[in-house]
Short mmCIF file of C-alpha atoms in Angstrom, two decimals:
data_model
loop_
_atom_site.label_atom_id
_atom_site.label_comp_id
_atom_site.label_asym_id
_atom_site.label_seq_id
_atom_site.Cartn_x
_atom_site.Cartn_y
_atom_site.Cartn_z
CA MET T 399 -9.06 -6.26 -48.36
CA LEU T 400 -12.63 -5.19 -47.71
CA LYS T 401 -12.40 -8.03 -44.70
CA VAL T 402 -9.09 -6.50 -43.47
CA VAL T 403 -10.15 -3.27 -43.44
CA ALA T 404 -13.56 -4.15 -41.50
CA ALA T 405 -11.11 -5.98 -38.85
CA LEU T 406 -9.13 -2.61 -38.62
CA GLY T 407 -12.44 -0.87 -38.06
CA ILE T 408 -14.03 -3.58 -35.24
CA LEU T 409 -10.14 -3.77 -33.88
CA MET T 410 -9.94 0.10 -33.74
CA ALA T 411 -13.72 0.54 -32.48
CA SER T 412 -12.99 -1.83 -29.36
CA MET T 413 -9.95 -0.15 -28.62
CA ALA T 414 -11.49 2.99 -28.28
CA SER T 415 -13.83 1.32 -25.71
CA LEU T 416 -11.20 -0.14 -23.96
CA GLU T 417 -9.96 3.81 -23.69
CA ILE T 418 -12.90 5.07 -22.45
CA LEU T 419 -13.43 2.39 -19.50
CA SER T 420 -9.58 2.56 -17.98
CA LEU T 421 -10.26 6.37 -17.67
CA PRO T 422 -10.95 7.50 -13.80
CA CYS T 423 -13.87 8.51 -12.33
CA GLN T 424 -14.79 11.78 -11.89
CA GLY T 425 -16.60 11.99 -8.48
CA GLY T 426 -18.53 14.99 -7.81
CA GLU T 427 -17.60 18.24 -6.20
CA GLY T 428 -16.05 17.48 -3.33
CA SER T 429 -15.26 14.30 -3.45
CA MET T 430 -11.12 13.67 -3.57
CA ALA T 431 -9.43 10.69 -4.34
CA PHE T 432 -8.25 7.91 -1.58
CA LYS T 433 -4.68 8.38 -1.63
CA VAL T 434 -1.67 7.89 1.42
CA GLU T 435 1.63 9.68 1.78
CA SER T 436 4.66 10.45 4.14
CA PRO T 437 5.62 13.83 5.12
CA ALA T 438 8.84 12.53 5.51
CA PHE T 439 9.68 11.70 2.15
CA SER T 440 7.74 12.15 -1.56
CA ASN T 441 6.22 8.75 -3.83
CA GLY T 442 9.23 7.30 -4.91
CA GLU T 443 11.56 9.54 -3.40
CA LYS T 444 14.53 8.43 -0.52
CA ILE T 445 12.97 7.05 2.36
CA PRO T 446 15.48 8.87 5.25
CA GLN T 447 17.75 7.23 7.25
CA LYS T 448 16.31 7.50 10.12
CA TYR T 449 13.60 5.06 9.35
CA THR T 450 15.93 2.37 8.18
CA CYS T 451 18.32 -0.39 10.09
CA GLU T 452 21.02 1.83 9.64
CA GLY T 453 19.06 4.83 11.83
CA ARG T 454 16.65 4.37 14.64
CA ASP T 455 14.54 2.07 12.59
CA ILE T 456 10.88 3.50 13.58
CA SER T 457 8.07 3.63 11.19
CA PRO T 458 7.50 7.52 9.53
CA GLU T 459 4.23 9.31 9.59
CA LEU T 460 1.94 8.82 7.45
CA LYS T 461 -1.20 10.45 6.44
CA TRP T 462 -4.30 9.72 3.81
CA GLU T 463 -7.83 11.36 2.72
CA GLY T 464 -10.30 10.39 0.45
CA ALA T 465 -10.97 6.99 1.98
CA PRO T 466 -14.60 5.52 0.50
CA PRO T 467 -17.82 5.86 2.89
CA GLY T 468 -18.10 2.93 5.08
CA VAL T 469 -15.02 2.22 6.21
CA LYS T 470 -15.25 0.46 9.58
CA SER T 471 -11.02 -0.03 9.46
CA PHE T 472 -7.71 0.17 8.02
CA VAL T 473 -4.82 -2.11 6.66
CA LEU T 474 -1.42 -1.30 5.93
CA ILE T 475 0.94 -3.29 5.20
CA VAL T 476 4.77 -2.19 3.86
CA ASP T 477 6.77 -4.42 1.59
CA ASP T 478 9.87 -4.72 -0.17
CA PRO T 479 9.47 -6.69 -3.59
CA ASP T 480 13.47 -5.66 -4.65
CA ALA T 481 14.65 -8.69 -2.04
CA LEU T 482 16.92 -10.90 -2.33
CA ARG T 483 14.39 -14.09 -2.12
CA GLY T 484 11.23 -12.31 -3.55
CA THR T 485 8.89 -9.82 -1.50
CA PHE T 486 10.08 -9.55 1.91
CA THR T 487 7.67 -7.94 4.10
CA HIS T 488 8.61 -5.51 6.74
CA TRP T 489 5.22 -4.13 8.20
CA VAL T 490 1.34 -5.24 8.33
CA LEU T 491 -0.90 -3.32 10.88
CA PHE T 492 -4.58 -4.18 11.10
CA ASP T 493 -7.36 -2.90 12.92
CA ILE T 494 -6.40 0.21 12.46
CA PRO T 495 -9.77 2.18 13.29
CA ALA T 496 -11.68 4.14 10.14
CA ALA T 497 -11.65 7.19 12.49
CA GLU T 498 -7.72 7.30 11.61
CA SER T 499 -6.49 9.61 8.89
CA GLY T 500 -2.78 8.72 9.52
CA LEU T 501 0.06 7.22 11.80
CA ILE T 502 2.75 9.27 13.57
CA GLU T 503 6.39 8.50 13.46
CA GLY T 504 6.97 5.25 15.72
CA SER T 505 2.97 5.22 15.77
CA LYS T 506 2.24 1.71 17.68
CA GLN T 507 -1.65 2.46 16.60
CA GLY T 508 -3.70 -0.79 15.22
CA LYS T 509 -2.43 -4.51 15.97
CA PRO T 510 0.74 -5.33 14.55
CA GLY T 511 1.88 -8.44 12.36
CA ARG T 512 4.67 -10.30 12.28
CA ASN T 513 7.32 -9.25 9.54
CA ASP T 514 10.19 -10.65 7.36
CA PHE T 515 12.41 -9.70 10.19
CA GLY T 516 10.44 -12.10 12.64
CA LYS T 517 9.25 -9.67 14.96
CA LEU T 518 5.86 -7.58 15.63
CA GLY T 519 5.72 -3.94 14.01
CA TYR T 520 7.81 -2.27 11.68
CA GLY T 521 11.41 -2.99 10.06
CA GLY T 522 12.81 -0.28 8.00
CA PRO T 523 14.56 -0.97 5.30
CA CYS T 524 17.75 -3.02 5.45
CA PRO T 525 18.81 -3.90 1.51
CA PRO T 526 22.07 -5.81 1.17
CA LYS T 527 24.80 -3.91 0.89
CA GLY T 528 25.44 -2.83 -2.43
CA HIS T 529 22.59 -4.50 -3.90
CA GLY T 530 21.15 -1.52 -5.66
CA VAL T 531 17.97 0.45 -4.87
CA HIS T 532 15.13 -1.44 -3.16
CA ARG T 533 11.25 -0.32 -3.50
CA TYR T 534 9.24 0.17 -0.10
CA PHE T 535 5.43 0.01 -1.07
CA PHE T 536 2.96 1.42 1.34
CA LYS T 537 -0.15 0.02 0.48
CA LEU T 538 -3.25 1.29 2.69
CA TYR T 539 -6.61 -0.50 2.03
CA ALA T 540 -9.65 0.57 3.69
CA LEU T 541 -12.42 -2.16 4.87
CA ASP T 542 -15.46 -2.60 5.08
CA ILE T 543 -15.32 -4.47 8.90
CA PRO T 544 -14.24 -3.44 11.97
CA SER T 545 -12.33 -5.98 12.94
CA LEU T 546 -10.23 -8.92 11.09
CA GLY T 547 -10.54 -10.78 14.65
CA LEU T 548 -6.66 -11.99 14.29
CA LYS T 549 -4.43 -11.33 16.77
CA GLU T 550 -1.62 -9.88 17.10
CA GLY T 551 1.80 -11.91 15.23
CA VAL T 552 0.24 -13.12 12.57
CA SER T 553 1.61 -13.33 8.87
CA LYS T 554 0.63 -10.99 6.08
CA ALA T 555 -0.74 -14.53 4.06
CA GLU T 556 -3.05 -14.25 6.84
CA VAL T 557 -4.14 -10.48 7.30
CA GLU T 558 -4.71 -10.78 3.26
CA ALA T 559 -6.77 -14.11 3.50
CA ALA T 560 -8.80 -12.30 6.14
CA MET T 561 -9.56 -9.28 3.88
CA LYS T 562 -10.24 -10.68 0.70
CA GLY T 563 -13.61 -9.11 0.23
CA HIS T 564 -13.74 -6.42 2.28
CA ILE T 565 -11.55 -4.04 0.58
CA LEU T 566 -13.40 -0.74 0.07
CA ALA T 567 -10.23 0.73 -1.61
CA GLN T 568 -6.79 0.60 -1.66
CA THR T 569 -4.15 3.07 -2.11
CA GLU T 570 -0.20 3.19 -1.76
CA THR T 571 2.84 5.50 -1.34
CA MET T 572 6.64 3.57 -2.38
CA GLY T 573 9.96 5.31 -1.05
CA ARG T 574 13.36 4.02 -1.94
CA TYR T 575 16.32 3.05 -0.15
CA GLU T 576 20.07 1.72 -0.62
CA ARG T 577 22.75 0.75 1.32
#
């Protein structure tokens, strides 16, 4: 019985240590978390039809703040993990200059990769009719290099491979859409 009590005590102490390690870091005065958002929709909310295949199919405006020191470029990847055949890539944009703090609606900033529609640039949400709500993750990466050294039209996998070891921070926002 004594061994069980001792083991429980060690387990509880370990759990407390893990809990402390998982607490978010608090920055100093004036620091802010790296975040991306869209004025077109709130995180977790419906993406307006304008930005989908049923609308104008243009990219929504995005804004970001709190990038860490040393950022030399950004990468944006938008994908849908709820697609029928696995994650579907809607937008790959890389070599976005570090001076940028967002993308305007319909932006052509940065270098476009090839999406899973087989096109360069943005391809808006277009889930199969009746398939239910799909989630679209707008993932922004802050990199420590000014360029990935890739040409336009590369795949998401090629961009992810080139980013490896250069990601300073990552943030995301998510929108939903259903047809």
